[in-house]
mmCIF file of C-alpha atoms and ligand atoms in Angstrom:
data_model
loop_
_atom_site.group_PDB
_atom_site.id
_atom_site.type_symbol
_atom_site.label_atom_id
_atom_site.label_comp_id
_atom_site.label_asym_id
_atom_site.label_seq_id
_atom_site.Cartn_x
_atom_site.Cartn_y
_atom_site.Cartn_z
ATOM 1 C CA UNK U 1 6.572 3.401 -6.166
ATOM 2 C CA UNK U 2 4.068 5.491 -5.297
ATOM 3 C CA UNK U 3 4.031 7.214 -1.668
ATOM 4 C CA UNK U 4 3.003 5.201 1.465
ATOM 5 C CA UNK U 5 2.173 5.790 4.717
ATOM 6 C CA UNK U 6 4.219 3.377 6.567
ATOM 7 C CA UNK U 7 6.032 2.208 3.317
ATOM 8 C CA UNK U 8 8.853 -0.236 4.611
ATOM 9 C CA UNK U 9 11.594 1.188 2.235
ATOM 10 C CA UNK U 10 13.683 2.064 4.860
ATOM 11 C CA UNK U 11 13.637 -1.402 6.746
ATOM 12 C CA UNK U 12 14.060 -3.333 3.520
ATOM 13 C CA UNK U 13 17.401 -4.757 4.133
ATOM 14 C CA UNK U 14 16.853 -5.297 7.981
ATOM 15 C CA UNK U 15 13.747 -7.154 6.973
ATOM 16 C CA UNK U 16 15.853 -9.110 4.727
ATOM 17 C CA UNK U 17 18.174 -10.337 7.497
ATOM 18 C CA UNK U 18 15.678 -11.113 9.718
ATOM 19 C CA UNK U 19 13.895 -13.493 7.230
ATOM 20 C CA UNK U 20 17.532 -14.430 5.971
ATOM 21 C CA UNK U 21 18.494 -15.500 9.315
ATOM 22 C CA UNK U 22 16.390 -18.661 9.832
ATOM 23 C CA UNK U 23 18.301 -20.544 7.065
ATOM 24 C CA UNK U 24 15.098 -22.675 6.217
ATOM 25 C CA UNK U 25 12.758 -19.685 4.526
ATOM 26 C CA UNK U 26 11.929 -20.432 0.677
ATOM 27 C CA UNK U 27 8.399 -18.944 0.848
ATOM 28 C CA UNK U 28 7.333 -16.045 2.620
ATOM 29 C CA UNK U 29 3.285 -14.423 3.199
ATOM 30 C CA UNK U 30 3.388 -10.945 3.394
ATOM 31 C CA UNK U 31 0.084 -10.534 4.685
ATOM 32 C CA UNK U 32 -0.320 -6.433 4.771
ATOM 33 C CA UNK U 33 1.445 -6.183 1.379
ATOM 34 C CA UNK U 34 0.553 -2.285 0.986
ATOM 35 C CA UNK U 35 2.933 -0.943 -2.038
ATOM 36 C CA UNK U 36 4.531 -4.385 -2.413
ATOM 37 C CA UNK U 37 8.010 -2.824 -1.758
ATOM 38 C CA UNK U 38 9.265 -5.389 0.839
ATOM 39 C CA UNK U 39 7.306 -8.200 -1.217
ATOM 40 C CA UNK U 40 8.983 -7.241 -4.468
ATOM 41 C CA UNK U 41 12.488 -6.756 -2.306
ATOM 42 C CA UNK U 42 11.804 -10.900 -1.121
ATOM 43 C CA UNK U 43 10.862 -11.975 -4.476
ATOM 44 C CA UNK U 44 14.170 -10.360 -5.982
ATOM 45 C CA UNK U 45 16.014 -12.246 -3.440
ATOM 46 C CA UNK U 46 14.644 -15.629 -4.167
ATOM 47 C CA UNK U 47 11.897 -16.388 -1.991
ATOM 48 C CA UNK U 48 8.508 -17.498 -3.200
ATOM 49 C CA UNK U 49 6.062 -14.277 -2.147
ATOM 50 C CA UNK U 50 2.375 -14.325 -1.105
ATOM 51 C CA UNK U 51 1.370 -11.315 -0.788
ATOM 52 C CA UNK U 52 -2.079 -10.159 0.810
ATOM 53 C CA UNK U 53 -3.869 -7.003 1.087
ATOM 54 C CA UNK U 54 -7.082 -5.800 1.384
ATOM 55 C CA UNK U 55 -7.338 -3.086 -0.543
ATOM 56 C CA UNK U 56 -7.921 -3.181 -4.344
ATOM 57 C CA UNK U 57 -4.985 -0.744 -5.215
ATOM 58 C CA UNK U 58 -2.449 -2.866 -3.090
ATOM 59 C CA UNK U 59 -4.024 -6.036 -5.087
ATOM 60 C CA UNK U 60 -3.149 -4.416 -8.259
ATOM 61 C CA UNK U 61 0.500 -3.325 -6.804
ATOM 62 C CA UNK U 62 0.876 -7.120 -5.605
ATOM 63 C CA UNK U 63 -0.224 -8.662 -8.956
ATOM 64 C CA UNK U 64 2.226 -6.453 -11.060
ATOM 65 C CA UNK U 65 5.537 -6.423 -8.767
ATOM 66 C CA UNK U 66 4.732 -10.192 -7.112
ATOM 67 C CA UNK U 67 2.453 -12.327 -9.106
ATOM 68 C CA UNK U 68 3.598 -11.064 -12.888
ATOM 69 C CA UNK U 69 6.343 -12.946 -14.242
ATOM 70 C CA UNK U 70 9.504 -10.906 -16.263
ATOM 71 C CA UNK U 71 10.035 -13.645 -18.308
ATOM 72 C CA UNK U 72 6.505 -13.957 -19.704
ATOM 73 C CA UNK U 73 5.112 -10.580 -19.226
ATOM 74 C CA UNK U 74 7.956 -8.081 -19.778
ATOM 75 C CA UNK U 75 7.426 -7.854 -23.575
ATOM 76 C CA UNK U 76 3.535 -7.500 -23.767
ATOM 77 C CA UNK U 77 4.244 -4.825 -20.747
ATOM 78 C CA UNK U 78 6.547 -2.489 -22.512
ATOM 79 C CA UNK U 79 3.808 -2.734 -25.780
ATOM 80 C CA UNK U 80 0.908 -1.815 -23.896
ATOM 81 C CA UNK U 81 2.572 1.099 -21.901
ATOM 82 C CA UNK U 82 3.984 2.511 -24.870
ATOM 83 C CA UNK U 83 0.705 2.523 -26.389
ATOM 84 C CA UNK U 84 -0.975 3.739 -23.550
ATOM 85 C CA UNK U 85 1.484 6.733 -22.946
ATOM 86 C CA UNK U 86 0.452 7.971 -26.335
ATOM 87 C CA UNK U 87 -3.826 8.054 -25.418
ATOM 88 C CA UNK U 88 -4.233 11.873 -25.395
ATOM 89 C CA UNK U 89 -6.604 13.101 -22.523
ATOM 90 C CA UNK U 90 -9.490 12.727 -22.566
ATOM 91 C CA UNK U 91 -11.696 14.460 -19.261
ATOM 92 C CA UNK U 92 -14.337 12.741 -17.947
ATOM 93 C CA UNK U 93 -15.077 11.908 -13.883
ATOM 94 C CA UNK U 94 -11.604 11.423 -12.759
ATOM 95 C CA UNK U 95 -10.817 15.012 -14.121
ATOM 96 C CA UNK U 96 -14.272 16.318 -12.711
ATOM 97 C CA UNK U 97 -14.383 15.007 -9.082
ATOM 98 C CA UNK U 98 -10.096 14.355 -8.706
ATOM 99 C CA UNK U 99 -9.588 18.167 -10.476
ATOM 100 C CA UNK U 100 -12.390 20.412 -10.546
ATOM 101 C CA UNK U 101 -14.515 18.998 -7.522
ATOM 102 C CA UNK U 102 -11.195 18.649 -5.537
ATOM 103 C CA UNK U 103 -7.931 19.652 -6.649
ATOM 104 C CA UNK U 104 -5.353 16.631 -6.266
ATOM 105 C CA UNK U 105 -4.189 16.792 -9.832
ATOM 106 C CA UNK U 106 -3.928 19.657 -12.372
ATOM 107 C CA UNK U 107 -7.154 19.352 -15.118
ATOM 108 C CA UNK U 108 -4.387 18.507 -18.483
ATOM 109 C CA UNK U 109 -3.073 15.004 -16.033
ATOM 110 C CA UNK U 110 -6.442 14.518 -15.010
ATOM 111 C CA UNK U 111 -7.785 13.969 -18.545
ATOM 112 C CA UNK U 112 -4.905 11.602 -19.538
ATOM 113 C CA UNK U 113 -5.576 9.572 -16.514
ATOM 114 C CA UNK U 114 -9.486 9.559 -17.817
ATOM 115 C CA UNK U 115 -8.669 8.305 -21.050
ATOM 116 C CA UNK U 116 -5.684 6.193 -20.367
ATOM 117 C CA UNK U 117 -8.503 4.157 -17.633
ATOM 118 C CA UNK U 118 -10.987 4.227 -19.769
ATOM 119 C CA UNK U 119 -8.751 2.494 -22.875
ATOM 120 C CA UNK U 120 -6.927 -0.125 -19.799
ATOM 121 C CA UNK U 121 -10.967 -1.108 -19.469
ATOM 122 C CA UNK U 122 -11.425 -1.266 -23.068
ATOM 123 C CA UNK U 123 -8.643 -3.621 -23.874
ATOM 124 C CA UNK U 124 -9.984 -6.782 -22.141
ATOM 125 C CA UNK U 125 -6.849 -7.702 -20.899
ATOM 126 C CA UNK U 126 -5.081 -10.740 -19.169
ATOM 127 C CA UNK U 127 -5.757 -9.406 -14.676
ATOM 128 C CA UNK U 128 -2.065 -9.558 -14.469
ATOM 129 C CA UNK U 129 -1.306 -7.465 -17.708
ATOM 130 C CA UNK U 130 -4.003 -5.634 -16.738
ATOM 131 C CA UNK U 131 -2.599 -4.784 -13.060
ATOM 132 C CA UNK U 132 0.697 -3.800 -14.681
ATOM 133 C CA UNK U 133 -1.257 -1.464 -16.740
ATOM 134 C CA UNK U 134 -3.355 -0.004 -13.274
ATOM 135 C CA UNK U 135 0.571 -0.036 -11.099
ATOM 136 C CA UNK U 136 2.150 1.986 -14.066
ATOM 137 C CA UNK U 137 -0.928 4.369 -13.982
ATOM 138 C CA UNK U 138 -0.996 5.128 -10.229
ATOM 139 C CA UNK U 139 2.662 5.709 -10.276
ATOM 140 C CA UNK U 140 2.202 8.433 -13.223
ATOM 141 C CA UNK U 141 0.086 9.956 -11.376
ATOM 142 C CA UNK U 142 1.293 9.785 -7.925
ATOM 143 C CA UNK U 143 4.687 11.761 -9.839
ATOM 144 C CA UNK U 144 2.128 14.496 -10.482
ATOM 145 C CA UNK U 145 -0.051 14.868 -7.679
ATOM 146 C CA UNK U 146 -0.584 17.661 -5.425
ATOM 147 C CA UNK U 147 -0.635 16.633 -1.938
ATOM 148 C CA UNK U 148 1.450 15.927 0.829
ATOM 149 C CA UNK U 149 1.723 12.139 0.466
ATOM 150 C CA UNK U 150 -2.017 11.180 1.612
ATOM 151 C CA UNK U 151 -5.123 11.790 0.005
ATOM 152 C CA UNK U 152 -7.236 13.144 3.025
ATOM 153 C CA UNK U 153 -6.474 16.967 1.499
ATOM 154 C CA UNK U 154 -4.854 18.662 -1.201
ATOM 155 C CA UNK U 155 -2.100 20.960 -1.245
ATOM 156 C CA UNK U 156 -3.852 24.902 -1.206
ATOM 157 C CA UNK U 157 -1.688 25.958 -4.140
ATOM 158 C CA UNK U 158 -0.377 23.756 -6.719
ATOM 159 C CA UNK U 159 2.447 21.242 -5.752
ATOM 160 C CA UNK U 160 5.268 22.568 -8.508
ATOM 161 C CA UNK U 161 5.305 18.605 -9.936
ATOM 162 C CA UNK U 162 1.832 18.880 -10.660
ATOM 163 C CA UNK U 163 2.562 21.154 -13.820
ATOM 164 C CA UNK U 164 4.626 18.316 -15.616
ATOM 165 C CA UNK U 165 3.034 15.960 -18.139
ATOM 166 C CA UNK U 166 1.719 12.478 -16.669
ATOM 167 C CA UNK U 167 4.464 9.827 -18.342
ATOM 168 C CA UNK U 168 3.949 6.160 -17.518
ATOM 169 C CA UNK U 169 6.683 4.101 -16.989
ATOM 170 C CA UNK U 170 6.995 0.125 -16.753
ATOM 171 C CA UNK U 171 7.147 -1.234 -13.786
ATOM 172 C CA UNK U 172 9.946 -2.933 -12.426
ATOM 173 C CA UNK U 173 8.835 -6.516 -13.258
ATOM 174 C CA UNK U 174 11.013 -9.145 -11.920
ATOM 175 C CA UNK U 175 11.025 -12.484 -13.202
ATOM 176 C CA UNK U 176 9.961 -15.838 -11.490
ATOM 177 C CA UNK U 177 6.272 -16.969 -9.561
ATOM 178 C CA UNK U 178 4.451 -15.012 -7.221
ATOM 179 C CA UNK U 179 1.054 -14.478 -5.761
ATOM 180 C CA UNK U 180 -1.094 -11.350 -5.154
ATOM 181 C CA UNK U 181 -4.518 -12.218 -3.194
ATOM 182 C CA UNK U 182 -7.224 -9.632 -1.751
ATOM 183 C CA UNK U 183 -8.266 -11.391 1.603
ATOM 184 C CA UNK U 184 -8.784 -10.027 4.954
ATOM 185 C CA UNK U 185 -5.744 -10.438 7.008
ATOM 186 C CA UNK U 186 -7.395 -12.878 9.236
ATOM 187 C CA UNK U 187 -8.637 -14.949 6.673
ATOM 188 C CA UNK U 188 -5.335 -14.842 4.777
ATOM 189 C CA UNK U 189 -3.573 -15.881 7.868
ATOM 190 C CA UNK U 190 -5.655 -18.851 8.006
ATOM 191 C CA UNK U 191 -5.410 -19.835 4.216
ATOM 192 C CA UNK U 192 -1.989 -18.792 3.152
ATOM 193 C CA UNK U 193 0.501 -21.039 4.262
ATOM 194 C CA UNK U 194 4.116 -20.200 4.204
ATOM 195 C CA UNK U 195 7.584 -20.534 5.724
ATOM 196 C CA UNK U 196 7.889 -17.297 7.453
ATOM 197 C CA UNK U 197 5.042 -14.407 7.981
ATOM 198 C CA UNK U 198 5.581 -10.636 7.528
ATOM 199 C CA UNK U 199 3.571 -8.896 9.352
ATOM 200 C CA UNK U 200 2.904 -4.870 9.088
ATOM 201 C CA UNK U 201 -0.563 -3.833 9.794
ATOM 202 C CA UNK U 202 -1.753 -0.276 10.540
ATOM 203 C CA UNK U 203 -0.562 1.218 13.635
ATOM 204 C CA UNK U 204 -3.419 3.689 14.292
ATOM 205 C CA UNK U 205 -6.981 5.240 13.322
ATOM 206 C CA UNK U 206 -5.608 6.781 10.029
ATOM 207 C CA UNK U 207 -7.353 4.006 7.118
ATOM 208 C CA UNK U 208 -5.242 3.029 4.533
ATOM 209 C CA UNK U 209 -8.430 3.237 2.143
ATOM 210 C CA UNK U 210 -9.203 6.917 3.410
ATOM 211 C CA UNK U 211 -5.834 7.780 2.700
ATOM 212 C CA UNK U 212 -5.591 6.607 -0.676
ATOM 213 C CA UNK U 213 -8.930 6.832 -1.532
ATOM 214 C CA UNK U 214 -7.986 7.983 -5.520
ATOM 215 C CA UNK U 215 -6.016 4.941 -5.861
ATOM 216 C CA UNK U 216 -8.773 2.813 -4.801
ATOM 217 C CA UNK U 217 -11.244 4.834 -7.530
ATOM 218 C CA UNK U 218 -8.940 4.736 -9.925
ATOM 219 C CA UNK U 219 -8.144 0.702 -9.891
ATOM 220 C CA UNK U 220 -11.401 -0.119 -9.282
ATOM 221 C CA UNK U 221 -13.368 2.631 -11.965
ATOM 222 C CA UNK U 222 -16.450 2.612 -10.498
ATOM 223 C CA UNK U 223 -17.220 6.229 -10.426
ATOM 224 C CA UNK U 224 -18.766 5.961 -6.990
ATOM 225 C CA UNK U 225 -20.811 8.575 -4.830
ATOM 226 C CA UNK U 226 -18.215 10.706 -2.989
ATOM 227 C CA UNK U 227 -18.512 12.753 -0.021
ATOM 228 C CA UNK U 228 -16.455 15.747 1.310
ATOM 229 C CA UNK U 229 -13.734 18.381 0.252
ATOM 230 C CA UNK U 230 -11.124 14.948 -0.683
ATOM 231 C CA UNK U 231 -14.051 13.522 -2.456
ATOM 232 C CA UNK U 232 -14.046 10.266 -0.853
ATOM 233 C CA UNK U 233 -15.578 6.946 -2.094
ATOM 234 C CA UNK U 234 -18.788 6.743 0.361
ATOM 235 C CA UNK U 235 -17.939 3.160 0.890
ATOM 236 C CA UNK U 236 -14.949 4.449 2.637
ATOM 237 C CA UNK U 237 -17.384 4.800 5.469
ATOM 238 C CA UNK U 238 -18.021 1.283 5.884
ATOM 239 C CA UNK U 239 -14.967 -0.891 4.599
ATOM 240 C CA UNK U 240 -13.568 -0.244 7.739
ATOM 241 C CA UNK U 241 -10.319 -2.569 8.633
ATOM 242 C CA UNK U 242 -10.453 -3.983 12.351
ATOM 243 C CA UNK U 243 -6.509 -2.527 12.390
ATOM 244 C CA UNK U 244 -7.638 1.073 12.742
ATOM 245 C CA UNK U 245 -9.523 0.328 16.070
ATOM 246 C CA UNK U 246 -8.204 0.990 19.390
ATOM 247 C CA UNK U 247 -10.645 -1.506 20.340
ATOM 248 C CA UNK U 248 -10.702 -4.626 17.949
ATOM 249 C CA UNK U 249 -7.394 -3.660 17.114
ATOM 250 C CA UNK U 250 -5.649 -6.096 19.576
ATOM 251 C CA UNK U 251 -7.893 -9.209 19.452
ATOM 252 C CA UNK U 252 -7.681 -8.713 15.310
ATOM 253 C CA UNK U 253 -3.652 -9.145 15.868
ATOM 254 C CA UNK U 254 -3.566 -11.603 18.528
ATOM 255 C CA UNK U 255 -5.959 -13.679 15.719
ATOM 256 C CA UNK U 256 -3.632 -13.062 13.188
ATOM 257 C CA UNK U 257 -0.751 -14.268 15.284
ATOM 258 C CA UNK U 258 -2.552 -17.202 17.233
ATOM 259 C CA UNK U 259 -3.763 -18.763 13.682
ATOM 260 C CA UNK U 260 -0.584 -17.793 11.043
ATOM 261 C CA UNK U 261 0.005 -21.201 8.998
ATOM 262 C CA UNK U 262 3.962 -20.292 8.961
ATOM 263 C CA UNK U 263 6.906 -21.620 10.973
ATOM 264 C CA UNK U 264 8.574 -17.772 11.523
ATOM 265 C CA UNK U 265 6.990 -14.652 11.973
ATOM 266 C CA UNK U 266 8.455 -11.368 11.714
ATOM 267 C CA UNK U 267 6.009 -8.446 12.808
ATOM 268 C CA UNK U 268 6.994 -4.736 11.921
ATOM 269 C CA UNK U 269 5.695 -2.679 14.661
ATOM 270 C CA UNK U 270 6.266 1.029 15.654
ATOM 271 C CA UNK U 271 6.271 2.969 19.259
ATOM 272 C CA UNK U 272 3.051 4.545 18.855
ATOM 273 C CA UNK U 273 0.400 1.680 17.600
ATOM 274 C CA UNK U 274 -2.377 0.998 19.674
ATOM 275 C CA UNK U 275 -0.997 -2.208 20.787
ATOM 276 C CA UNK U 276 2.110 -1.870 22.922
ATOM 277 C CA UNK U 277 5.219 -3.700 22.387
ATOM 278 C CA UNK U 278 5.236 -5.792 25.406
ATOM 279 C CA UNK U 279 1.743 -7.006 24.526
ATOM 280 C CA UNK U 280 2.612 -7.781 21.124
ATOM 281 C CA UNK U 281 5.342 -9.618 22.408
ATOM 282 C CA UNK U 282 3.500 -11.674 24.945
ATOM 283 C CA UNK U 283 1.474 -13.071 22.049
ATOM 284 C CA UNK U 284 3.799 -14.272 19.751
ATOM 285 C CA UNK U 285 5.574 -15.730 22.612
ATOM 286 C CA UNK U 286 2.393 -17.963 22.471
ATOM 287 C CA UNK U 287 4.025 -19.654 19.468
ATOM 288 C CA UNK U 288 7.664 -19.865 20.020
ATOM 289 C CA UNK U 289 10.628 -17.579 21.342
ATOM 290 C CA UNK U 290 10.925 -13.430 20.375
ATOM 291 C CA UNK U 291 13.376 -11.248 19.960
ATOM 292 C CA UNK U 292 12.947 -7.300 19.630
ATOM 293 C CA UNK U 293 15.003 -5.222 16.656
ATOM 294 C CA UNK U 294 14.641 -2.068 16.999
ATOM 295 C CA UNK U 295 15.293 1.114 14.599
ATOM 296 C CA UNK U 296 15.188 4.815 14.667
ATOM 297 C CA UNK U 297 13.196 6.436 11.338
ATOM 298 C CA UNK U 298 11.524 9.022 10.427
ATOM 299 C CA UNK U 299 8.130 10.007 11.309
ATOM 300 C CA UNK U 300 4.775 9.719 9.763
ATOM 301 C CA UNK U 301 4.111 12.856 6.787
ATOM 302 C CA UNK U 302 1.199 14.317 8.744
ATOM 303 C CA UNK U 303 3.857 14.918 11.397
ATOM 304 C CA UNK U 304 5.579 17.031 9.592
ATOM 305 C CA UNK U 305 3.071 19.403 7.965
ATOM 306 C CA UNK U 306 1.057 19.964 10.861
ATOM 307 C CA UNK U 307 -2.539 19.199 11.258
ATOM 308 C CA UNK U 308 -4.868 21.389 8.798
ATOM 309 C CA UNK U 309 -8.550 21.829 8.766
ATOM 310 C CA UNK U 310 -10.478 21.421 5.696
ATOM 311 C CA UNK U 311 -9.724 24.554 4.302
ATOM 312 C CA UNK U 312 -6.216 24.169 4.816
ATOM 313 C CA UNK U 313 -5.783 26.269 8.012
ATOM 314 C CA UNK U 314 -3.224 25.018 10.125
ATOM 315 C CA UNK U 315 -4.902 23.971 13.474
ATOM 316 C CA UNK U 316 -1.798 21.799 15.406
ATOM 317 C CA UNK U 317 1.197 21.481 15.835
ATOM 318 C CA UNK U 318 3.643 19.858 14.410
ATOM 319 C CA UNK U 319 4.354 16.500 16.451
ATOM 320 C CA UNK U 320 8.198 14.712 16.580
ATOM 321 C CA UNK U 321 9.539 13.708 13.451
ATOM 322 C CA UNK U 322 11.200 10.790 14.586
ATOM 323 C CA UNK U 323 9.708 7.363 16.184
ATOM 324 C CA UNK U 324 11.492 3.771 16.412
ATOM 325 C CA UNK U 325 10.302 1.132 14.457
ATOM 326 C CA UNK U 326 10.536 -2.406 15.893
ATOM 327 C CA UNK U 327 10.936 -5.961 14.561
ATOM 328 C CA UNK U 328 10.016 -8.274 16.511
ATOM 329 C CA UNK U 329 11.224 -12.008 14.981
ATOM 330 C CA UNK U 330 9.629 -15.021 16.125
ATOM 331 C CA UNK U 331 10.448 -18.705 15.887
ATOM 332 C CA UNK U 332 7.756 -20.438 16.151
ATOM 333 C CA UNK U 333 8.580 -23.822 14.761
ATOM 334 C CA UNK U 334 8.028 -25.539 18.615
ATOM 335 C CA UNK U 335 4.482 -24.721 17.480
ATOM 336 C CA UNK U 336 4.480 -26.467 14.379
HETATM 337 C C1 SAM Q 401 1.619 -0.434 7.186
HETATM 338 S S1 SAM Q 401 0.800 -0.755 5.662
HETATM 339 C C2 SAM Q 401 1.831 -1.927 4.866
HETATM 340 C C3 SAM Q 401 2.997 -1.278 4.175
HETATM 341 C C4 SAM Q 401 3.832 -2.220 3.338
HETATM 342 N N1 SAM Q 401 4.601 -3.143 4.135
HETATM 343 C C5 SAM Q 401 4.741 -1.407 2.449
HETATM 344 O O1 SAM Q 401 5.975 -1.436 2.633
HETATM 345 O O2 SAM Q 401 4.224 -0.701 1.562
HETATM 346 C C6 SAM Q 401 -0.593 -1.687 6.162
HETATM 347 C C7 SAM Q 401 -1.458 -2.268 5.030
HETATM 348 O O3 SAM Q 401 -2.480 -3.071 5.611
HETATM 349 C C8 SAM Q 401 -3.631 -3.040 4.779
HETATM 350 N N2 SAM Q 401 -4.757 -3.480 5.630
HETATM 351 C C9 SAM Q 401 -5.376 -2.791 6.607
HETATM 352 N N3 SAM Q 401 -6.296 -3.547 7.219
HETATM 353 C C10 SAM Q 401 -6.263 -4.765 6.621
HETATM 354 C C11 SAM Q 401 -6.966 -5.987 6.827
HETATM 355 N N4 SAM Q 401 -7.914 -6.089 7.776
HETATM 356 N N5 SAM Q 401 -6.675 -7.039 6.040
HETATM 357 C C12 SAM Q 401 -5.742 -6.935 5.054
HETATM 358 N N6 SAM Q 401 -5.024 -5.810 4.824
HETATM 359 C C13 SAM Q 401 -5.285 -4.733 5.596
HETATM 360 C C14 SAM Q 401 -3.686 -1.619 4.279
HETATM 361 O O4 SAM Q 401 -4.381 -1.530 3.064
HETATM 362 C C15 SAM Q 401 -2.191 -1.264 4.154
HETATM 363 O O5 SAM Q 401 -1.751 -1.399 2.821
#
């Protein structure tokens, strides 16, 4: 799994419980489905996953560890990445704007990832196959990146992982249904119906598509215009999510929560989002009673390395490493 800001891994089994709980939950809408962890984690356990996210990387993530099915898919899968593993690089503009331009991978992975894209492209494959394909790609190279876990900067010297060869791997499909879909979260909330609703939007300013801007490039291969030492799509300027606003931020969640076409709704939310708890809780009390679980975890990355200036010079602080991370689990089948 590649690394996430906000990744739930951590909350996983408290998650589980908290869905678990209700005793009537078969299908579940994760509607910010980000790496797919907790949606993969539900549809392991049984429960008939929607996930939603509106980012293209997450949509491929989704379709390979939600929507693909084991049974049908696992054979073709283990094929295709074993044929794709052996593609010898090949540079072309990954390697130039991802390793020369900007240095968030070493020039001998950037070249496989060029070749090993441009022969996923070629192949005219099946979305789902195809997203299997993308998710075993991203993971390769998220294994030898250099950066600190977000792609607003690279590392100044050369992570020591970056040296060793990109490998793919197959992805952990499990088998069973499952849907991926690449909505905004207020229109997904609208259109999605499901049991129970996980919630986990951004907390903050920091955009998911600034932060894993390579991803995006890389599932999408568009070879856009970029801008800036991380080389950064240019559309990142304007496919802005209303999530990273301290202004829209709260009427975009109250939305989500007012208009949710599920019976439960479980909302991850930490101590430091724009929207405070006791205002998150007032609205889902709007559709049926709340209660607050709360957990201690660790901290955000850029917490811990400090806040750097373009060139790499360290220009803050480093903040607390630790903040709590609430669930707040709603039953809001009086609303039904
Ligand atoms: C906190 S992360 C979710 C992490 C996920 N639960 C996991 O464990 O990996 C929030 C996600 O919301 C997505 N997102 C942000 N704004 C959105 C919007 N308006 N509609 C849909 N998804 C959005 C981001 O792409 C990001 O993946």
């Amino acid at each position: 799994v590649i690394k996430y800001l906000g990744s739930k891994r951590l909350l996983i089994s408290s998650i589980l419980e908290a869905v678990g709980g209700f005793g009537d939950v078969g299908s579940v809408l994760d509607l910010f489905s980000g790496t797919s962890r907790v949606g993969h984690a539900l549809k392991r356990a049984g429960y008939l996953v929607r996930a939603n996210d509106h980012n293209a990387y997450a949509h491929a993530l989704a379709r390979c560890y939600v929507e693909a099915d084991a049974d049908e898919l696992l054979p073709a899968a283990r094929r295709l990445i074993a044929e794709l593993d052996d593609v010898p690089g090949e540079p072309g503009w990954f390697t130039e704007t991802f390793c020369v331009r900007s240095r968030f991978f070493q020039p001998h992975n950037g070249a496989r990832v060029d070749a090993i894209r441009e022969r996923i492209g070629g192949l005219d494959l099946d979305p789902v196959l195809e997203a299997v394909a993308l998710t075993s790609l991203m993971e390769a190279a998220d294994r030898v990146d250099s950066t600190a876990g977000v792609q607003m900067a690279y590392l100044k010297t050369w992570a020591p992982r970056s040296f060793g060869p990109l490998r793919l791997r197959v992805p952990d499909l499990l088998p069973g249904a499952g849907e991926a879909h690449r909505l905004d979260a207020g229109e997904a909330a609208r259109t999605l119906a499901a049991d129970l609703a996980y919630v986990d939007p951004p907390y903050n300013q920091h955009s998911y598509l600034g932060n894993y801007h390579v991803w995006e490039s890389l599932v999408l291969w568009d070879k856009p215009d970029v801008y800036g030492v991380a080389c950064k799509r240019v559309d990142v300027r304007e496919r802005g999510s209303a999530f990273n606003s301290r202004r829209a931020m709260r009427e975009a969640l109250a939305d989500v929560i007012a208009n949710v076409r599920a019976r439960h709704i479980v909302v991850s939310f930490s101590d430091e989002g724009f929207v405070s708890g006791e205002d998150l809780a007032a609205m889902l009390a709007t559709r049926g009673e709340v209660e607050v679980r709360e957990f201690d975890s660790p901290r955000y990355v850029g917490a811990k390395i400090g806040i750097h200036s373009p060139a790499g010079v360290k220009v803050g602080t480093v903040g607390r490493l630790r903040n709590i991370e609430r669930l707040f689990v709603c039953d809001a089948r009086e609303g039904c």
